[in-house]
């Protein structure tokens, strides 16, 4: 109606809305990528590790060893394992000041084991006890919820090492004694 400032403002608002919708979609994908539903946890973790190494430019080794008789976990266990893995790598990128990272994922019929070691500045006990270290607390709580274990501390060669063990089979699913995590 002849008021260009309103047209410009409406166009700007439309651009902001489009950006917000795109960002929400990215956040949803980051939290639970569709590859997790379509190809499973193992493919999602491999994809995330490769994306992480590419995005950060860190030198790194990625090794995955999944026994042939291990079914791909699904549901809340798959989501929790993926989110723990994602948070470990996010912490390396945000806090470690590392130049290299070693990522290992192993699974047998009973246990999923994750190990991530970086060559960065290392984590201190003070940092672990800091009330703002919600990521570490969240990873530990997720692992504990599924009967697993979470360990973080200085790596022997410097940097930080994070290890996670998650049971893939409940003791009542097997005639064998429970796995020692």
Backbone as a chain_set.jsonl record, in Angstrom:
{"seq": "XXXXXXXXXXXXXXXXXXXXXXXXXXXXXXXXXXXXXXXXXXXXXXXXXXXXXXXXXXXXXXXXXXXXXXXXXXXXXXXXXXXXXXXXXXXXXXXXXXXXXXXXXXXXXXXXXXXXXXXXXXXXXXXXXXXXXXXXXXXXXXXXXXXXXXXXXXXXXXXXXXXXXXXXXXXXXXXXXXXXX", "coords": {"N": [[0.822, -1.208, 0.0], [2.048, 1.135, -0.514], [3.859, 1.595, 1.535], [6.925, 1.164, 1.977], [8.659, 0.576, 4.108], [7.222, -1.14, 5.78], [6.862, -3.345, 4.11], [9.522, -4.12, 3.811], [10.124, -4.744, 6.472], [8.338, -6.899, 6.909], [9.368, -8.722, 5.065], [11.874, -9.141, 6.194], [11.123, -10.306, 8.62], [9.96, -12.656, 7.64], [12.228, -13.896, 6.629], [13.647, -14.324, 9.027], [11.929, -16.144, 10.269], [12.083, -18.302, 8.471], [14.801, -18.93, 8.824], [14.761, -19.691, 11.534], [13.118, -21.981, 11.43], [14.734, -23.647, 9.864], [16.948, -23.883, 11.578], [15.794, -25.153, 13.83], [15.139, -27.593, 12.646], [17.756, -28.501, 12.108], [18.719, -28.797, 14.721], [17.008, -30.795, 15.703], [17.764, -32.894, 14.006], [20.431, -33.144, 14.808], [20.065, -34.027, 17.44], [18.707, -36.453, 17.184], [19.482, -38.101, 14.622], [18.162, -38.993, 11.396], [19.4, -41.184, 10.311], [19.837, -42.865, 12.432], [17.356, -44.053, 12.876], [16.873, -45.216, 10.369], [19.154, -46.667, 9.516], [20.345, -47.612, 11.765], [22.077, -47.847, 14.99], [24.873, -48.414, 14.777], [25.636, -47.496, 12.217], [24.89, -44.823, 12.512], [26.651, -43.93, 14.511], [29.122, -44.309, 13.264], [28.817, -42.534, 11.097], [28.546, -40.112, 12.527], [31.051, -39.933, 13.788], [32.768, -39.698, 11.552], [31.784, -37.305, 10.448], [32.392, -35.569, 12.573], [35.234, -35.709, 12.658], [35.791, -34.634, 10.144], [34.588, -32.049, 10.334], [35.975, -30.853, 12.485], [38.618, -31.058, 11.777], [40.489, -32.483, 13.13], [43.192, -34.752, 13.524], [42.734, -38.19, 13.391], [41.804, -41.441, 14.571], [39.493, -43.888, 13.808], [37.846, -46.625, 14.943], [35.802, -49.397, 14.617], [34.407, -52.243, 15.95], [32.191, -54.604, 15.671], [30.664, -57.419, 16.792], [29.542, -60.184, 14.821], [27.2, -61.408, 15.657], [25.745, -59.565, 17.042], [22.82, -57.865, 17.605], [21.484, -54.837, 16.242], [21.097, -52.253, 18.5], [18.051, -50.686, 19.524], [15.467, -48.181, 19.992], [15.202, -46.485, 23.142], [17.675, -47.125, 24.238], [19.432, -47.066, 22.037], [19.188, -44.359, 21.35], [20.185, -43.155, 23.699], [22.84, -44.151, 23.755], [23.829, -43.027, 21.394], [23.545, -40.268, 21.975], [25.271, -40.005, 24.18], [27.712, -40.618, 22.948], [27.797, -38.533, 21.076], [27.93, -36.313, 22.816], [30.395, -36.765, 24.062], [32.188, -36.367, 21.902], [31.508, -33.711, 21.273], [32.46, -32.449, 23.577], [35.208, -32.889, 23.303], [35.697, -31.282, 21.055], [34.964, -28.749, 22.049], [36.375, -28.301, 24.467], [38.92, -29.557, 24.715], [41.161, -28.658, 23.248], [42.575, -30.199, 21.46], [44.651, -31.935, 19.058], [44.44, -34.346, 17.971], [42.472, -37.362, 17.984], [41.358, -40.477, 19.258], [39.083, -42.868, 18.49], [37.132, -45.487, 19.558], [34.862, -48.108, 19.082], [33.315, -50.859, 20.315], [31.499, -53.887, 20.285], [29.967, -56.681, 21.7], [27.832, -59.519, 22.083], [26.851, -58.897, 24.532], [27.766, -56.375, 25.52], [28.239, -52.928, 24.816], [30.985, -50.992, 24.167], [32.519, -47.91, 24.44], [35.246, -45.851, 23.642], [37.022, -42.934, 23.869], [39.783, -41.063, 23.248], [41.716, -38.195, 23.606], [44.365, -35.902, 22.653], [44.577, -33.579, 24.028], [44.409, -30.808, 26.371], [43.668, -32.078, 28.689], [41.564, -33.135, 31.443], [40.617, -31.846, 34.583], [40.181, -32.71, 38.055], [38.849, -30.722, 39.379], [37.434, -29.502, 37.272], [35.717, -31.608, 36.626], [34.184, -31.735, 38.923], [32.875, -29.356, 38.896], [29.937, -27.41, 39.246], [28.693, -26.673, 36.889], [29.172, -28.61, 35.011], [27.327, -30.066, 33.261], [27.144, -31.723, 31.021], [28.878, -33.924, 31.458], [27.687, -35.013, 33.725], [25.16, -35.651, 32.641], [25.868, -37.616, 30.718], [26.868, -39.623, 32.395], [24.581, -40.198, 33.938], [22.834, -41.139, 31.929], [24.183, -43.487, 31.12], [24.179, -44.931, 33.563], [21.43, -45.268, 33.928], [20.79, -47.297, 32.146], [22.093, -49.375, 33.286], [24.777, -49.271, 32.871], [28.221, -48.098, 32.734], [30.219, -45.176, 33.205], [33.206, -43.516, 32.62], [35.639, -41.027, 33.119], [38.656, -39.279, 32.668], [42.13, -38.28, 33.077], [44.18, -39.201, 30.322], [46.716, -41.695, 29.997], [48.786, -40.949, 28.303], [48.564, -38.227, 28.199], [46.107, -35.632, 27.726], [42.611, -36.462, 27.548], [40.631, -39.255, 28.501], [37.71, -40.969, 27.77], [35.452, -43.408, 28.729], [32.837, -45.683, 28.109], [30.502, -48.109, 29.057], [27.878, -50.052, 28.051], [25.261, -52.261, 28.757], [24.096, -54.679, 26.482], [22.565, -56.884, 26.59], [20.248, -58.076, 28.881], [20.773, -59.633, 32.058], [18.836, -61.629, 32.518], [18.245, -62.42, 29.977], [20.018, -64.274, 29.229], [21.762, -67.352, 29.841], [24.192, -67.167, 30.858], [26.472, -65.876, 33.376], [26.073, -62.47, 34.633], [27.617, -59.804, 32.774], [30.747, -58.406, 33.653], [30.959, -55.203, 34.033]], "CA": [[0.0, 0.0, 0.0], [2.901, 2.313, -0.612], [4.708, 1.795, 2.716], [8.041, 0.246, 1.752], [9.276, 0.141, 5.361], [6.465, -2.295, 6.26], [7.18, -4.454, 3.219], [10.875, -4.545, 4.171], [10.051, -5.376, 7.79], [7.675, -8.198, 6.724], [10.329, -9.599, 4.385], [12.894, -9.472, 7.189], [10.505, -11.249, 9.546], [9.818, -13.932, 6.931], [13.571, -14.472, 6.594], [13.95, -14.81, 10.368], [11.123, -17.347, 10.491], [12.709, -19.371, 7.676], [16.048, -19.304, 9.503], [14.412, -20.395, 12.765], [12.639, -23.313, 11.056], [15.917, -24.394, 9.439], [17.761, -24.16, 12.767], [15.089, -26.168, 14.615], [15.347, -28.846, 11.924], [19.14, -28.924, 12.336], [18.829, -29.241, 16.112], [16.325, -32.089, 15.781], [18.627, -33.864, 13.339], [21.593, -33.366, 15.66], [19.677, -34.791, 18.616], [18.372, -37.813, 16.754], [19.526, -38.08, 13.159], [17.318, -40.005, 10.757], [20.208, -42.384, 10.064], [19.657, -43.736, 13.593], [16.129, -44.82, 12.638], [16.866, -45.92, 9.089], [20.279, -47.591, 9.347], [20.715, -48.158, 13.061], [23.064, -47.193, 15.852], [26.264, -48.545, 14.31], [25.815, -46.572, 11.091], [24.788, -43.45, 13.025], [27.885, -43.596, 15.223], [30.176, -44.174, 12.263], [28.555, -41.283, 10.39], [28.85, -38.974, 13.404], [32.512, -39.865, 13.97], [33.352, -39.161, 10.316], [31.39, -35.886, 10.386], [33.151, -34.881, 13.601], [36.623, -35.576, 12.217], [35.807, -33.708, 9.013], [34.231, -30.694, 10.776], [36.973, -30.289, 13.391], [39.952, -31.112, 11.194], [41.402, -33.221, 13.996], [43.702, -36.036, 13.072], [42.064, -39.149, 14.241], [41.587, -42.824, 14.193], [38.173, -44.393, 14.151], [37.821, -48.081, 14.818], [34.569, -50.001, 15.091], [34.42, -53.7, 15.885], [30.894, -55.099, 16.128], [30.574, -58.86, 16.557], [28.514, -60.494, 13.818], [25.957, -61.868, 16.274], [25.164, -58.484, 17.841], [21.747, -57.131, 16.949], [21.589, -53.39, 16.387], [20.185, -51.759, 19.541], [17.053, -49.722, 19.086], [14.718, -47.481, 21.03], [15.84, -45.526, 24.042], [19.091, -47.479, 24.412], [20.157, -46.535, 20.874], [19.223, -42.901, 21.477], [21.096, -42.806, 24.792], [24.212, -44.436, 23.328], [24.189, -42.018, 20.403], [23.682, -38.96, 22.637], [26.508, -40.051, 24.964], [28.804, -40.533, 21.974], [27.766, -37.172, 20.541], [28.395, -35.388, 23.855], [31.839, -36.972, 24.231], [32.885, -35.688, 20.805], [31.298, -32.271, 21.454], [33.375, -31.987, 24.62], [36.548, -32.841, 22.712], [35.755, -30.102, 20.187], [34.784, -27.502, 22.802], [37.204, -28.085, 25.658], [40.188, -30.28, 24.803], [42.283, -28.065, 22.52], [43.31, -31.351, 20.955], [44.983, -32.004, 17.631], [44.158, -35.71, 17.52], [41.525, -38.116, 18.805], [41.275, -41.901, 18.949], [37.707, -43.269, 18.777], [36.943, -46.933, 19.428], [33.547, -48.634, 19.425], [33.322, -52.317, 20.281], [30.289, -54.491, 20.835], [29.717, -58.112, 21.593], [26.42, -59.785, 22.312], [26.455, -58.427, 25.859], [28.211, -55.046, 25.924], [28.744, -51.895, 23.92], [32.058, -50.25, 24.821], [33.017, -46.735, 23.716], [36.449, -45.256, 24.199], [37.488, -41.767, 23.121], [40.971, -40.483, 23.872], [42.262, -37.073, 22.848], [45.704, -35.489, 23.087], [44.427, -32.177, 24.416], [44.907, -30.268, 27.634], [43.287, -32.937, 29.806], [40.499, -32.67, 32.329], [41.023, -31.857, 35.984], [39.168, -33.089, 39.028], [38.071, -29.502, 39.618], [36.498, -29.357, 36.165], [34.706, -32.656, 36.749], [33.314, -31.431, 40.066], [32.245, -28.048, 38.712], [28.482, -27.564, 39.15], [28.236, -26.413, 35.53], [29.564, -29.68, 34.084], [26.091, -30.821, 33.022], [27.358, -32.743, 29.992], [29.47, -35.106, 32.087], [26.643, -35.568, 34.578], [24.152, -36.246, 31.765], [26.393, -38.86, 30.148], [26.934, -40.598, 33.471], [23.212, -40.596, 34.279], [22.312, -41.978, 30.836], [24.812, -44.805, 31.211], [23.677, -45.589, 34.769], [20.023, -45.62, 33.727], [20.739, -48.567, 31.425], [22.927, -50.362, 33.977], [26.132, -49.169, 32.353], [29.211, -47.321, 33.483], [30.832, -44.045, 32.523], [34.453, -43.127, 33.278], [36.366, -39.956, 32.437], [39.816, -38.848, 33.42], [43.319, -38.044, 32.259], [44.746, -40.337, 29.593], [48.095, -41.953, 30.411], [49.705, -40.231, 27.418], [48.136, -36.831, 28.156], [44.767, -35.471, 27.201], [41.507, -37.032, 28.316], [40.063, -40.513, 28.011], [36.351, -41.236, 28.219], [35.027, -44.778, 28.426], [31.444, -45.974, 28.441], [30.079, -49.484, 28.854], [26.426, -50.206, 28.133], [24.852, -53.644, 28.517], [23.195, -54.899, 25.35], [21.683, -57.986, 26.965], [19.958, -58.138, 30.309], [21.185, -60.933, 32.575], [17.775, -62.632, 32.379], [18.191, -62.835, 28.575], [21.108, -65.205, 28.975], [22.053, -68.324, 30.885], [25.533, -66.862, 31.351], [26.468, -64.886, 34.461], [26.099, -61.088, 34.127], [28.922, -59.268, 32.361], [31.396, -57.497, 34.594], [31.218, -53.943, 33.349]], "C": [[0.854, 1.254, 0.0], [3.759, 2.559, 0.613], [5.861, 0.787, 2.657], [8.696, -0.236, 3.049], [8.542, -1.068, 5.961], [6.744, -3.532, 5.411], [8.569, -5.013, 3.569], [10.88, -5.269, 5.518], [9.408, -6.765, 7.686], [8.625, -9.187, 6.04], [11.42, -10.042, 5.348], [12.358, -10.501, 8.18], [10.343, -12.632, 8.907], [11.169, -14.642, 6.848], [13.976, -15.036, 7.944], [13.185, -16.099, 10.684], [11.715, -18.52, 9.728], [13.992, -19.859, 8.333], [15.768, -20.106, 10.769], [13.946, -21.815, 12.463], [13.814, -24.193, 10.633], [16.757, -24.8, 10.64], [17.101, -25.225, 13.645], [15.258, -27.54, 13.953], [16.75, -29.383, 12.123], [19.31, -29.459, 13.749], [18.175, -30.612, 16.286], [17.184, -33.175, 15.158], [19.852, -34.172, 14.187], [21.249, -34.232, 16.864], [19.369, -36.25, 18.282], [18.335, -37.84, 15.235], [18.692, -39.212, 12.568], [18.097, -41.284, 10.466], [20.071, -43.371, 11.225], [18.422, -44.621, 13.407], [16.219, -45.697, 11.403], [17.982, -46.948, 8.939], [20.818, -48.144, 10.658], [21.853, -47.43, 13.751], [24.471, -47.26, 15.295], [26.54, -47.575, 13.165], [25.776, -45.126, 11.568], [26.071, -43.029, 13.732], [29.048, -43.437, 14.247], [30.03, -42.862, 11.511], [28.946, -40.087, 11.256], [30.356, -38.821, 13.62], [33.176, -39.261, 12.738], [33.021, -37.674, 10.162], [32.198, -35.052, 11.378], [34.592, -34.651, 13.154], [36.739, -34.582, 11.067], [35.573, -32.266, 9.477], [35.313, -30.055, 11.639], [38.363, -30.225, 12.784], [40.962, -31.828, 12.077], [41.932, -34.456, 13.272], [43.02, -37.061, 13.949], [42.025, -40.535, 13.666], [40.201, -43.204, 14.674], [38.19, -45.89, 13.909], [36.514, -48.588, 15.408], [34.658, -51.508, 14.881], [33.127, -54.208, 16.521], [30.831, -56.593, 15.788], [29.394, -59.17, 15.643], [27.194, -60.925, 14.428], [25.267, -60.795, 17.126], [24.044, -57.812, 17.065], [21.938, -55.629, 17.173], [20.609, -52.917, 17.452], [19.211, -50.739, 18.955], [16.476, -48.975, 20.267], [15.548, -46.54, 21.863], [17.308, -45.847, 24.29], [19.924, -46.924, 23.26], [20.276, -45.02, 20.967], [20.213, -42.479, 22.552], [22.553, -43.023, 24.389], [24.687, -43.382, 22.335], [24.421, -40.667, 21.064], [24.943, -38.904, 23.512], [27.703, -39.868, 24.03], [28.923, -39.117, 21.424], [28.322, -36.173, 21.56], [29.896, -35.541, 24.109], [32.596, -36.204, 23.154], [32.694, -34.174, 20.877], [32.256, -31.716, 22.495], [34.813, -31.929, 24.12], [36.686, -31.559, 21.887], [35.744, -28.798, 20.992], [35.852, -27.239, 23.851], [38.631, -28.602, 25.575], [41.388, -29.541, 24.216], [43.193, -29.156, 21.961], [43.653, -31.18, 19.484], [44.685, -33.386, 17.063], [43.209, -36.385, 18.502], [41.497, -39.561, 18.316], [39.898, -42.371, 19.417], [37.58, -44.767, 18.534], [35.54, -47.298, 19.896], [33.613, -50.139, 19.254], [32.009, -52.817, 20.867], [30.334, -55.99, 20.645], [28.257, -58.309, 21.987], [25.933, -59.209, 23.643], [26.732, -56.963, 26.133], [28.631, -54.182, 24.745], [29.784, -51.114, 24.716], [32.518, -49.121, 23.902], [34.272, -46.25, 24.422], [36.865, -44.111, 23.29], [38.638, -41.164, 23.913], [41.473, -39.354, 22.991], [43.638, -36.721, 23.395], [45.709, -34.038, 23.552], [44.969, -31.855, 25.786], [44.548, -31.118, 28.85], [42.206, -32.311, 30.659], [40.985, -32.801, 33.759], [39.861, -32.296, 36.86], [38.266, -31.891, 39.331], [37.035, -29.286, 38.509], [35.377, -30.384, 36.247], [33.706, -32.361, 37.858], [32.578, -30.106, 39.928], [30.734, -28.218, 38.543], [27.928, -27.323, 37.743], [28.588, -27.511, 34.537], [28.38, -30.618, 33.834], [26.283, -31.934, 31.997], [27.896, -34.03, 30.571], [28.42, -35.79, 32.958], [25.571, -36.272, 33.735], [24.61, -37.562, 31.156], [26.415, -39.966, 31.201], [25.537, -41.103, 33.835], [22.589, -41.465, 33.191], [22.878, -43.39, 30.919], [24.259, -45.576, 32.412], [22.237, -46.049, 34.611], [19.884, -46.984, 33.056], [21.61, -49.643, 32.075], [24.361, -50.356, 33.507], [27.037, -48.375, 33.26], [29.808, -46.256, 32.589], [32.081, -43.673, 33.303], [35.141, -42.055, 32.445], [37.546, -39.554, 33.319], [40.993, -38.614, 32.493], [43.763, -39.332, 31.566], [46.208, -40.478, 30.0], [49.097, -41.151, 29.586], [49.39, -38.744, 27.314], [46.762, -36.737, 27.517], [43.745, -36.121, 28.118], [41.053, -38.33, 27.675], [38.684, -40.68, 28.632], [35.998, -42.651, 27.794], [33.601, -44.975, 28.919], [31.187, -47.44, 28.142], [28.573, -49.534, 29.042], [26.063, -51.667, 27.88], [23.877, -53.723, 27.35], [22.222, -56.033, 25.629], [21.48, -57.932, 28.474], [20.35, -59.532, 30.805], [20.106, -62.008, 32.409], [17.611, -63.104, 30.939], [19.199, -63.936, 28.265], [21.231, -66.2, 30.12], [23.436, -68.075, 31.491], [25.436, -65.906, 32.53], [26.55, -63.48, 33.881], [27.52, -60.638, 33.796], [29.466, -58.353, 33.438], [31.761, -56.239, 33.842], [32.332, -53.224, 34.047]], "O": [[0.423, 2.31, 0.464], [4.343, 3.636, 0.734], [5.774, -0.305, 3.219], [9.232, -1.344, 3.089], [9.171, -1.926, 6.58], [6.85, -4.639, 5.938], [8.763, -6.227, 3.616], [11.558, -6.284, 5.682], [9.888, -7.71, 8.311], [8.67, -10.361, 6.408], [11.843, -11.198, 5.318], [13.055, -11.452, 8.536], [10.563, -13.652, 9.559], [11.235, -15.864, 6.984], [14.581, -16.105, 8.013], [13.728, -17.023, 11.29], [11.838, -19.616, 10.274], [14.243, -21.063, 8.395], [16.455, -21.088, 11.049], [14.333, -22.754, 13.159], [13.875, -25.363, 11.008], [17.228, -25.935, 10.714], [17.788, -26.111, 14.152], [15.495, -28.535, 14.638], [16.931, -30.589, 12.291], [19.978, -30.473, 13.95], [18.734, -31.489, 16.944], [17.318, -34.261, 15.722], [20.269, -35.326, 14.28], [22.046, -35.078, 17.269], [19.736, -37.159, 19.025], [17.285, -37.629, 14.628], [18.542, -40.267, 13.185], [17.504, -42.36, 10.383], [20.177, -44.581, 11.024], [18.448, -45.804, 13.745], [15.693, -46.81, 11.395], [17.787, -47.986, 8.307], [21.655, -49.047, 10.657], [22.493, -46.539, 13.192], [25.196, -46.266, 15.332], [27.574, -46.907, 13.154], [26.542, -44.293, 11.085], [26.527, -41.898, 13.57], [29.865, -42.528, 14.394], [31.014, -42.151, 11.308], [29.597, -39.158, 10.779], [30.874, -37.704, 13.634], [34.052, -38.405, 12.864], [33.884, -36.88, 9.789], [32.637, -33.949, 11.051], [35.111, -33.54, 13.256], [37.675, -33.784, 11.022], [36.29, -31.359, 9.053], [35.55, -28.851, 11.542], [39.198, -29.431, 13.219], [42.161, -31.788, 11.805], [41.216, -35.112, 12.515], [42.763, -36.809, 15.127], [42.186, -40.762, 12.467], [39.796, -42.885, 15.792], [38.506, -46.358, 12.815], [36.158, -48.261, 16.541], [34.946, -51.983, 13.783], [32.989, -54.238, 17.743], [30.935, -56.972, 14.621], [28.368, -58.492, 15.691], [26.157, -60.816, 13.774], [24.315, -61.092, 17.848], [24.276, -57.251, 15.993], [22.494, -55.215, 18.19], [19.407, -53.152, 17.327], [19.532, -50.027, 18.004], [16.938, -49.119, 21.399], [16.468, -45.885, 21.373], [18.106, -44.94, 24.527], [21.002, -46.373, 23.482], [21.338, -44.459, 20.697], [20.995, -41.551, 22.347], [23.404, -42.173, 24.652], [25.817, -42.9, 22.425], [25.397, -39.987, 20.746], [25.606, -37.869, 23.576], [28.594, -39.061, 24.296], [30.022, -38.572, 21.321], [29.099, -35.288, 21.202], [30.589, -34.552, 24.345], [33.539, -35.473, 23.457], [33.622, -33.425, 20.573], [32.806, -30.629, 22.316], [35.557, -31.016, 24.479], [37.677, -30.838, 22.011], [36.446, -27.849, 20.642], [36.201, -26.086, 24.105], [39.489, -28.117, 26.313], [42.519, -29.774, 24.642], [44.419, -29.042, 21.99], [43.035, -30.394, 18.766], [44.675, -33.585, 15.848], [43.148, -36.034, 19.681], [41.598, -39.83, 17.119], [39.581, -42.282, 20.603], [37.88, -45.257, 17.445], [35.087, -46.862, 20.954], [33.93, -50.636, 18.173], [31.478, -52.246, 21.819], [30.689, -56.497, 19.581], [27.536, -57.335, 22.201], [24.73, -59.052, 23.848], [26.003, -56.346, 26.91], [29.286, -54.643, 23.81], [29.499, -50.631, 25.812], [32.86, -49.346, 22.741], [34.345, -46.243, 25.651], [37.039, -44.296, 22.086], [38.493, -40.804, 25.081], [41.639, -39.522, 21.783], [44.028, -37.184, 24.466], [46.731, -33.356, 23.474], [45.863, -32.528, 26.298], [45.082, -30.89, 29.935], [41.968, -31.105, 30.601], [41.683, -33.755, 34.103], [38.703, -32.254, 36.446], [37.059, -32.046, 39.514], [35.891, -28.927, 38.786], [34.22, -30.069, 35.971], [32.526, -32.694, 37.747], [31.74, -29.776, 40.766], [30.294, -29.077, 37.779], [26.806, -27.731, 37.444], [28.332, -27.365, 33.342], [28.432, -31.805, 34.156], [25.645, -32.982, 32.099], [27.428, -35.114, 30.222], [28.285, -37.013, 32.926], [25.129, -37.367, 34.082], [23.837, -38.517, 31.081], [26.03, -41.103, 30.929], [25.338, -42.304, 34.02], [21.887, -42.428, 33.499], [22.143, -44.37, 30.803], [23.91, -46.75, 32.286], [21.867, -47.112, 35.11], [18.962, -47.739, 33.366], [21.839, -50.699, 31.485], [25.09, -51.326, 33.716], [26.685, -48.027, 34.387], [29.891, -46.418, 31.371], [32.024, -43.529, 34.524], [35.217, -42.159, 31.221], [37.442, -39.498, 34.545], [40.871, -38.735, 31.274], [43.725, -40.412, 32.155], [46.864, -39.485, 30.314], [50.132, -40.724, 30.099], [49.903, -38.07, 26.421], [46.316, -37.666, 26.844], [43.987, -36.305, 29.311], [41.089, -38.48, 26.454], [38.507, -40.553, 29.844], [36.217, -43.044, 26.648], [33.217, -44.504, 29.989], [31.601, -47.954, 27.103], [28.054, -49.107, 30.074], [26.51, -52.251, 26.892], [22.946, -52.924, 27.251], [21.179, -56.136, 24.985], [22.43, -57.762, 29.237], [20.267, -60.503, 30.053], [20.429, -63.175, 32.183], [16.913, -64.088, 30.693], [19.222, -64.466, 27.154], [20.837, -65.903, 31.248], [23.807, -68.681, 32.496], [24.437, -65.201, 32.677], [27.038, -63.3, 32.765], [28.486, -61.036, 34.447], [28.713, -57.607, 34.063], [32.746, -56.204, 33.105], [32.716, -52.13, 33.633]]}, "num_chains": 1, "name": "protein.A"}
